[in-house]
Short mmCIF file of C-alpha atoms and ligand atoms in Angstrom, two decimals:
data_model
loop_
_atom_site.label_atom_id
_atom_site.label_comp_id
_atom_site.label_asym_id
_atom_site.label_seq_id
_atom_site.Cartn_x
_atom_site.Cartn_y
_atom_site.Cartn_z
CA MET A 1 67.16 108.95 97.86
CA LYS A 2 68.98 106.24 95.93
CA ILE A 3 72.59 105.48 95.14
CA LYS A 4 73.37 104.53 91.54
CA LYS A 5 75.47 101.42 91.03
CA ASN A 6 77.70 102.28 88.13
CA VAL A 7 78.49 105.93 88.74
CA PRO A 8 81.18 107.05 91.20
CA LEU A 9 79.51 108.62 94.23
CA ILE A 10 81.44 111.86 93.74
CA ASP A 11 79.64 112.25 90.40
CA GLN A 12 76.13 111.50 91.65
CA HIS A 13 75.12 115.12 92.07
CA ASP A 14 72.60 117.11 90.04
CA LYS A 15 73.56 119.80 87.54
CA ASN A 16 73.77 122.37 90.32
CA GLY A 17 76.19 120.23 92.32
CA PHE A 18 73.78 118.84 94.93
CA TRP A 19 73.97 115.23 96.06
CA GLY A 20 70.50 113.79 96.63
CA GLY A 21 69.16 117.12 95.40
CA LYS A 22 69.98 118.92 98.63
CA PHE A 23 73.52 118.39 99.94
CA GLY A 24 76.56 120.21 98.62
CA GLY A 25 76.26 122.78 95.87
CA SER A 26 78.66 125.63 95.43
CA PHE A 27 77.81 128.66 97.53
CA ILE A 28 80.54 131.05 96.44
CA PRO A 29 80.88 134.76 95.75
CA GLU A 30 80.40 135.84 92.13
CA THR A 31 84.12 136.61 91.86
CA LEU A 32 85.01 132.95 92.50
CA LYS A 33 82.76 131.58 89.74
CA LYS A 34 85.45 131.75 87.07
CA PRO A 35 88.36 130.18 89.01
CA VAL A 36 86.04 127.42 90.31
CA GLU A 37 84.81 126.75 86.79
CA ASP A 38 88.39 126.61 85.45
CA LEU A 39 89.39 124.20 88.21
CA THR A 40 86.34 122.02 87.53
CA ILE A 41 87.19 121.74 83.84
CA LEU A 42 90.85 121.01 84.58
CA PHE A 43 90.07 118.34 87.17
CA GLN A 44 87.56 116.58 84.90
CA LYS A 45 90.27 116.44 82.26
CA LEU A 46 93.07 115.30 84.59
CA ARG A 47 91.16 112.46 86.20
CA ARG A 48 90.84 110.88 82.75
CA ASP A 49 94.42 111.62 81.75
CA LYS A 50 96.61 108.49 81.78
CA ASN A 51 99.82 110.46 82.34
CA PHE A 52 98.34 112.33 85.26
CA ILE A 53 97.13 109.09 86.86
CA LYS A 54 100.57 107.59 86.33
CA LYS A 55 102.16 110.54 88.07
CA ARG A 56 99.68 110.38 90.96
CA ASP A 57 100.34 106.68 91.41
CA TYR A 58 104.09 107.23 91.29
CA TYR A 59 103.97 109.78 94.13
CA PHE A 60 101.43 107.79 96.15
CA LYS A 61 103.78 104.82 95.97
CA ASN A 62 107.17 106.46 96.24
CA TRP A 63 106.47 109.45 98.40
CA VAL A 64 103.27 108.83 100.36
CA GLY A 65 104.19 105.17 100.93
CA SER A 66 101.25 103.28 99.46
CA PRO A 67 99.99 100.69 100.04
CA THR A 68 99.73 101.16 103.78
CA PRO A 69 99.61 97.93 105.87
CA PHE A 70 96.50 95.81 106.43
CA ILE A 71 96.90 93.77 109.61
CA LYS A 72 94.90 91.45 111.83
CA LEU A 73 94.63 92.52 115.47
CA GLU A 74 94.87 88.98 116.80
CA ASN A 75 95.26 89.80 120.49
CA LEU A 76 92.38 92.25 120.55
CA THR A 77 90.23 89.75 118.65
CA GLU A 78 91.06 87.01 121.17
CA HIS A 79 90.41 89.33 124.09
CA LEU A 80 87.00 90.45 122.84
CA GLY A 81 86.05 86.97 121.70
CA GLY A 82 83.76 87.75 118.76
CA ALA A 83 84.24 89.12 115.28
CA GLN A 84 87.72 89.32 113.74
CA ILE A 85 89.21 92.78 114.07
CA TRP A 86 91.58 94.09 111.43
CA ALA A 87 93.15 97.49 110.89
CA LYS A 88 94.09 99.39 107.76
CA VAL A 89 97.08 101.29 109.07
CA VAL A 90 96.80 104.50 107.06
CA SER A 91 98.81 106.28 109.78
CA GLU A 92 101.87 104.67 108.18
CA ALA A 93 101.49 107.08 105.26
CA ASN A 94 103.97 109.94 105.04
CA GLY A 95 103.06 112.60 107.60
CA GLY A 96 101.15 110.11 109.76
CA ALA A 97 97.61 110.46 108.35
CA HIS A 98 95.45 110.28 105.23
CA LYS A 99 95.42 114.05 104.61
CA ILE A 100 98.59 113.61 102.57
CA TYR A 101 96.59 112.03 99.68
CA ASN A 102 94.47 115.14 99.15
CA ALA A 103 97.43 117.48 99.64
CA THR A 104 99.51 115.58 97.08
CA VAL A 105 96.76 115.64 94.44
CA HIS A 106 96.13 119.37 94.96
CA CYS A 107 99.82 120.10 94.43
CA LEU A 108 99.89 117.98 91.27
CA ILE A 109 96.84 119.87 89.96
CA ALA A 110 98.46 123.21 90.81
CA LYS A 111 101.58 122.22 88.88
CA ARG A 112 99.55 121.19 85.84
CA ALA A 113 97.65 124.48 85.97
CA GLY A 114 101.00 126.29 85.93
CA LYS A 115 100.41 127.86 89.34
CA LYS A 116 103.41 128.70 91.51
CA HIS A 117 101.49 129.33 94.74
CA ILE A 118 99.15 127.20 96.79
CA VAL A 119 96.91 128.32 99.66
CA GLY A 120 94.84 126.41 102.15
CA ASP A 121 93.00 126.82 105.41
CA THR A 122 93.46 124.85 108.57
CA GLY A 123 91.84 124.53 111.98
CA ALA A 124 93.74 122.07 114.14
CA GLY A 125 96.68 122.44 111.81
CA TYR A 126 96.96 119.00 110.26
CA ALA A 127 95.57 119.97 106.87
CA GLY A 128 97.98 122.90 106.85
CA LYS A 129 100.90 120.76 107.91
CA MET A 130 100.25 118.19 105.18
CA LEU A 131 99.74 120.85 102.53
CA SER A 132 102.99 122.54 103.53
CA MET A 133 104.78 119.18 103.29
CA ALA A 134 103.44 118.51 99.82
CA ALA A 135 104.07 122.09 98.68
CA LYS A 136 107.70 121.75 99.73
CA LYS A 137 108.01 118.47 97.86
CA PHE A 138 106.53 119.93 94.67
CA GLY A 139 108.27 123.31 94.85
CA LEU A 140 105.19 125.48 95.42
CA LYS A 141 105.05 128.56 97.61
CA CYS A 142 102.55 127.84 100.35
CA LYS A 143 100.33 130.12 102.47
CA ILE A 144 98.14 128.72 105.22
CA PHE A 145 95.25 130.74 106.64
CA MET A 146 94.64 129.99 110.28
CA GLY A 147 92.54 131.58 113.02
CA ALA A 148 94.62 133.54 115.54
CA LYS A 149 93.04 131.51 118.33
CA ASP A 150 93.99 128.23 116.64
CA ILE A 151 97.57 129.41 116.12
CA LYS A 152 97.92 129.78 119.87
CA ARG A 153 96.41 126.33 120.55
CA GLN A 154 98.30 124.38 117.89
CA LYS A 155 101.90 125.36 118.24
CA PRO A 156 103.59 122.10 117.15
CA ASN A 157 101.68 122.06 113.87
CA CYS A 158 102.49 125.72 113.26
CA ASP A 159 106.17 125.01 113.86
CA ALA A 160 105.98 122.17 111.35
CA MET A 161 104.35 124.39 108.72
CA ARG A 162 107.01 127.06 109.12
CA LYS A 163 109.74 124.45 108.99
CA ASN A 164 108.31 123.33 105.67
CA GLY A 165 108.67 126.89 104.42
CA ALA A 166 104.99 127.83 104.56
CA GLU A 167 103.76 131.23 105.60
CA ILE A 168 101.01 131.18 108.21
CA VAL A 169 98.54 134.02 107.80
CA PRO A 170 96.77 134.73 111.10
CA VAL A 171 93.07 135.54 110.83
CA TYR A 172 91.72 137.98 113.41
CA THR A 173 88.13 138.28 112.20
CA GLY A 174 85.04 136.65 113.77
CA SER A 175 85.73 133.80 116.17
CA GLN A 176 89.38 133.68 114.98
CA THR A 177 89.01 129.96 114.18
CA LEU A 178 88.57 127.68 111.17
CA VAL A 179 85.32 129.19 109.83
CA ASP A 180 86.97 132.60 109.54
CA ALA A 181 90.19 131.17 108.14
CA VAL A 182 88.14 129.59 105.33
CA SER A 183 86.51 132.91 104.40
CA GLU A 184 89.83 134.73 104.48
CA CYS A 185 91.50 132.05 102.37
CA MET A 186 88.76 132.29 99.75
CA ARG A 187 89.08 136.08 99.70
CA HIS A 188 92.79 135.74 99.09
CA TRP A 189 92.15 133.26 96.28
CA VAL A 190 89.70 135.65 94.56
CA SER A 191 92.37 138.30 94.14
CA ASN A 192 95.23 135.92 93.33
CA CYS A 193 93.68 133.10 91.35
CA ASP A 194 95.86 133.65 88.28
CA SER A 195 98.99 132.62 90.14
CA THR A 196 97.48 130.61 92.98
CA HIS A 197 95.73 127.28 93.51
CA MET A 198 93.47 126.75 96.53
CA ALA A 199 93.15 123.47 98.45
CA VAL A 200 90.46 122.47 100.95
CA GLY A 201 91.56 119.92 103.56
CA SER A 202 88.61 117.48 103.63
CA THR A 203 85.60 116.36 101.56
CA VAL A 204 83.93 119.68 102.34
CA GLY A 205 83.64 123.07 100.68
CA PRO A 206 82.18 123.92 97.27
CA ASN A 207 81.32 120.89 95.10
CA ILE A 208 84.61 120.67 93.18
CA PHE A 209 86.67 120.49 96.39
CA VAL A 210 84.52 117.66 97.73
CA LYS A 211 85.16 115.79 94.50
CA ILE A 212 88.91 116.33 94.37
CA CYS A 213 89.36 115.24 97.98
CA GLY A 214 87.09 112.18 97.66
CA TRP A 215 88.89 111.16 94.49
CA SER A 216 92.23 111.44 96.29
CA THR A 217 91.44 109.57 99.51
CA SER A 218 89.74 106.74 97.58
CA GLN A 219 93.26 105.38 97.21
CA ILE A 220 92.69 103.89 100.70
CA SER A 221 89.86 101.58 99.61
CA ARG A 222 91.50 100.81 96.27
CA GLU A 223 94.42 99.35 98.20
CA LEU A 224 92.21 97.72 100.79
CA SER A 225 90.05 95.88 98.29
CA ILE A 226 93.18 94.26 96.81
CA GLN A 227 94.54 93.46 100.28
CA ILE A 228 91.24 91.88 101.38
CA LYS A 229 91.15 89.67 98.29
CA ASP A 230 94.76 88.63 98.97
CA GLU A 231 93.86 87.60 102.53
CA PHE A 232 90.34 86.18 102.11
CA LEU A 233 90.37 85.35 98.36
CA LYS A 234 87.12 87.31 98.02
CA ILE A 235 85.17 90.02 99.81
CA PRO A 236 83.84 88.35 103.00
CA GLU A 237 80.09 87.76 103.31
CA LYS A 238 79.95 89.88 106.44
CA LEU A 239 82.26 92.86 106.41
CA LYS A 240 82.03 95.99 108.52
CA LEU A 241 84.16 99.03 107.70
CA ILE A 242 84.39 101.38 110.64
CA ASN A 243 85.87 104.88 110.37
CA CYS A 244 85.77 108.09 112.37
CA VAL A 245 84.07 111.04 110.68
CA GLY A 246 85.15 114.66 110.98
CA GLY A 247 84.85 116.33 107.59
CA GLY A 248 84.55 112.83 106.17
CA SER A 249 87.54 112.39 103.87
CA SER A 250 89.15 109.32 105.45
CA SER A 251 85.82 107.50 105.83
CA PHE A 252 84.70 108.27 102.28
CA GLY A 253 88.08 107.14 100.96
CA PHE A 254 87.90 103.97 103.06
CA TRP A 255 84.46 103.04 101.70
CA ASN A 256 84.37 104.25 98.11
CA GLU A 257 85.60 101.10 96.41
CA PHE A 258 82.91 99.03 98.22
CA MET A 259 80.01 101.34 97.40
CA HIS A 260 78.39 98.88 94.96
CA TYR A 261 78.15 96.02 97.47
CA LYS A 262 74.86 95.46 99.32
CA LYS A 263 74.96 96.87 102.82
CA LYS A 264 74.05 93.42 104.15
CA GLN A 265 77.46 92.30 102.94
CA VAL A 266 79.59 95.41 103.39
CA GLU A 267 78.31 97.71 106.10
CA PHE A 268 79.72 101.23 106.50
CA ILE A 269 79.79 102.61 110.03
CA GLY A 270 80.84 106.21 110.61
CA VAL A 271 81.74 107.32 114.13
CA GLU A 272 81.50 110.99 115.00
CA ALA A 273 82.89 112.81 118.02
CA GLY A 274 80.31 112.69 120.82
CA GLY A 275 82.29 115.13 122.97
CA PRO A 276 82.67 114.90 126.74
CA LYS A 277 80.20 112.61 128.53
CA ASN A 278 77.58 114.62 130.44
CA SER A 279 78.04 117.66 128.23
CA LYS A 280 75.72 118.93 125.52
CA LYS A 281 78.60 119.84 123.25
CA HIS A 282 79.70 117.48 120.50
CA ALA A 283 80.90 117.41 116.90
CA ALA A 284 78.35 114.91 115.61
CA PRO A 285 75.97 116.60 113.15
CA LEU A 286 74.99 113.31 111.47
CA THR A 287 74.21 111.53 114.73
CA TYR A 288 72.55 114.32 116.72
CA GLY A 289 71.67 116.97 114.14
CA SER A 290 68.82 116.97 111.69
CA LYS A 291 68.92 120.44 110.24
CA ILE A 292 70.62 121.38 107.01
CA GLY A 293 72.63 124.57 106.92
CA ILE A 294 75.23 126.18 104.71
CA LEU A 295 78.80 126.04 105.86
CA HIS A 296 82.07 126.29 103.99
CA GLY A 297 80.25 126.91 100.68
CA ALA A 298 78.02 123.83 100.80
CA ALA A 299 74.69 122.62 102.21
CA GLN A 300 75.04 119.89 104.82
CA TYR A 301 73.91 118.72 108.24
CA VAL A 302 75.48 121.15 110.64
CA ASN A 303 75.42 121.81 114.37
CA GLN A 304 73.26 124.89 114.70
CA SER A 305 70.99 126.68 117.10
CA ALA A 306 67.25 127.16 116.54
CA GLU A 307 68.08 130.47 114.84
CA GLY A 308 70.49 128.77 112.44
CA GLN A 309 73.63 130.04 114.16
CA ILE A 310 76.59 127.61 113.88
CA GLU A 311 77.10 126.10 117.32
CA GLU A 312 80.38 125.63 119.06
CA THR A 313 81.67 122.06 119.02
CA GLU A 314 83.75 120.18 121.49
CA SER A 315 85.80 117.02 121.18
CA ILE A 316 88.94 115.60 122.67
CA SER A 317 90.16 115.04 119.14
CA ALA A 318 91.09 118.16 117.20
CA GLY A 319 90.69 116.37 113.88
CA LEU A 320 87.00 115.64 114.47
CA ASP A 321 86.14 119.00 116.01
CA TYR A 322 84.15 120.45 113.11
CA PRO A 323 80.48 121.57 113.16
CA GLY A 324 79.64 120.35 109.66
CA VAL A 325 80.24 117.23 107.60
CA SER A 326 80.76 116.29 103.97
CA PRO A 327 77.68 116.37 101.72
CA LEU A 328 78.76 112.89 100.58
CA HIS A 329 78.05 111.57 104.07
CA CYS A 330 74.75 113.47 104.32
CA PHE A 331 73.79 111.70 101.10
CA LEU A 332 74.96 108.29 102.37
CA LYS A 333 72.97 108.82 105.56
CA ASP A 334 69.76 109.82 103.80
CA ALA A 335 70.15 106.96 101.31
CA LYS A 336 70.64 104.68 104.34
CA ARG A 337 73.79 103.22 102.80
CA ALA A 338 75.91 104.12 105.86
CA ARG A 339 75.11 104.12 109.55
CA TYR A 340 76.39 106.90 111.79
CA THR A 341 76.93 106.92 115.51
CA ALA A 342 79.06 108.81 118.04
CA ALA A 343 81.65 107.90 120.67
CA SER A 344 82.31 110.15 123.65
CA ASP A 345 85.73 111.47 124.64
CA GLU A 346 85.85 108.93 127.44
CA GLU A 347 84.93 106.02 125.15
CA ALA A 348 87.67 107.03 122.73
CA LEU A 349 90.22 107.18 125.54
CA ARG A 350 89.18 103.74 126.82
CA ALA A 351 89.42 102.34 123.32
CA TYR A 352 92.91 103.82 122.95
CA GLN A 353 93.95 102.14 126.18
CA LEU A 354 92.58 98.77 125.18
CA VAL A 355 94.06 98.78 121.68
CA THR A 356 97.50 99.85 122.90
CA LYS A 357 97.39 97.30 125.70
CA PHE A 358 96.94 94.42 123.27
CA GLU A 359 98.51 95.57 120.01
CA ASN A 360 101.58 97.30 118.62
CA LEU A 361 99.42 100.00 117.15
CA ASN A 362 99.19 103.60 118.30
CA PRO A 363 95.95 105.08 116.89
CA SER A 364 95.42 108.81 117.38
CA LEU A 365 92.31 110.03 119.18
CA GLU A 366 90.31 110.28 115.93
CA PRO A 367 90.51 106.58 114.97
CA SER A 368 90.19 105.71 118.67
CA HIS A 369 86.56 106.82 118.22
CA ALA A 370 86.19 104.18 115.51
CA PHE A 371 87.87 101.56 117.67
CA ALA A 372 85.37 102.35 120.44
CA GLU A 373 82.54 101.25 118.14
CA ALA A 374 84.47 98.14 117.00
CA ILE A 375 85.04 97.16 120.63
CA LYS A 376 81.32 97.58 121.33
CA LEU A 377 80.26 95.48 118.32
CA ALA A 378 82.81 92.68 118.14
CA PRO A 379 81.74 90.61 121.19
CA LYS A 380 78.16 90.42 119.85
CA LEU A 381 79.24 88.95 116.51
CA ASN A 382 80.68 85.66 115.24
CA ARG A 383 84.21 84.98 114.11
CA ASP A 384 83.07 84.90 110.48
CA THR A 385 82.31 88.61 110.64
CA VAL A 386 85.26 90.75 109.62
CA ILE A 387 85.54 94.21 111.14
CA ILE A 388 88.10 96.56 109.65
CA VAL A 389 88.95 99.84 111.34
CA ASN A 390 90.72 102.60 109.49
CA SER A 391 93.54 103.58 111.83
CA CYS A 392 93.91 106.86 109.98
CA GLY A 393 96.20 108.76 112.35
CA ASP A 394 99.14 108.22 114.70
CA ALA A 395 98.91 109.20 118.38
CA GLN A 396 102.33 110.81 118.44
CA LYS A 397 100.53 114.12 117.85
CA ASP A 398 98.22 113.49 120.83
CA ARG A 399 100.94 112.71 123.33
CA ASP A 400 100.34 115.78 125.54
CA ILE A 401 96.64 115.19 125.92
CA LEU A 402 97.11 111.44 126.45
CA ARG A 403 99.64 112.10 129.15
CA GLN A 404 97.28 114.58 130.76
CA ARG A 405 94.19 112.36 130.61
CA LEU A 406 95.69 108.92 131.13
CA GLY A 407 98.86 109.79 132.98
CA LYS A 408 100.99 108.02 130.41
CA PHE A 409 101.89 107.87 126.79
C1 PLP B 1 91.77 115.50 109.98
C2 PLP B 1 91.69 114.15 110.54
C3 PLP B 1 90.47 113.46 110.68
C4 PLP B 1 89.15 114.04 110.33
O1 PLP B 1 88.98 114.40 109.00
P1 PLP B 1 88.20 113.48 107.94
O2 PLP B 1 88.10 114.37 106.78
O3 PLP B 1 86.88 113.11 108.54
O4 PLP B 1 89.01 112.28 107.70
C5 PLP B 1 90.49 112.18 111.19
N1 PLP B 1 91.62 111.60 111.58
C6 PLP B 1 92.81 112.21 111.48
C7 PLP B 1 94.03 111.48 111.93
C8 PLP B 1 92.89 113.51 110.95
O5 PLP B 1 94.08 114.11 110.86
#
């Protein structure tokens, strides 16, 4: 499996939509073929449309708050005594995480398609919250499909969605969680596609949704590459870009602009959720899984039993608690362009403590997984190695669990 140099990674799939010939695709009911095809044609047109790009850039700058800061963590670097540690503080974006990039682009597409309604699914609630925020901004009526069980567990995010004027549709089928919310959302889209646009919250789902999301979050590395050149005058000889991986949208967006560098110069390290120490449960299909399954309309590495049943995941971080992963990352793993590992709940908590002890930075539990790997690596490396961690979320949302586990926030 090889990565081409001059083609964007989101376009390196075969004619059936599979990256590396086996990851991705578009496993959808017959009734969705037409709306998916229409969306594909529209997106291919818009991404080459100068006015659309201008609009996107305007809202990224003036509403999302791009570029987000790029800072050196001097105290943490001194304490660990090895490689330089830097952070790209994406949590400074509007809403406190990177999901706003994808939500914004989906709303802009919906407007261009003349749709008045937008629907999306959500598990932990962050994708739904961000979509409801963007829908409010762009004057779209928003419906969020959410498992009944998740609604009970994620009250603050549900309150935020309602405050933004979104309707939450509870899903009572199956396990009453994300997987079922996705199916229900797609069913709704089938019967309402003339008036309604559908958004998927990460680089997952049928091929076109992977592409739209990856295209949107790539803003992170576009900014970063300029910021690195401002600081270092060129891309350093030894650069490591570390990011947590749930569905894979922040990590893909953090790496995309550096895809054409040799991995000896720019290494990509993805950190999945290893779950509680001493437990078999995790949310790390790239690190611990090896079997491909179909989830969310696409083929990917997925946590599954010997019979192919999707297995329950567990992680301290809601944002990483997903049994599958983007086909883009499956491709990067098989092509050996990125390295994937996992951090346990406990390692993420320890990393959170260390980072907040030394720095004025408050990474949520998802990026704390990435910091755990940076903390492990840095002391073994020299000062000329530059480690950058994508601090993609703010811990304000995790305050209850941090108080519970660490006794303080
Ligand atoms: C949703 C979320 C994630 C995981 O999703 P990706 O698509 O892998 O980025 C990670 N961090 C935060 C803060 C999130 O909200």
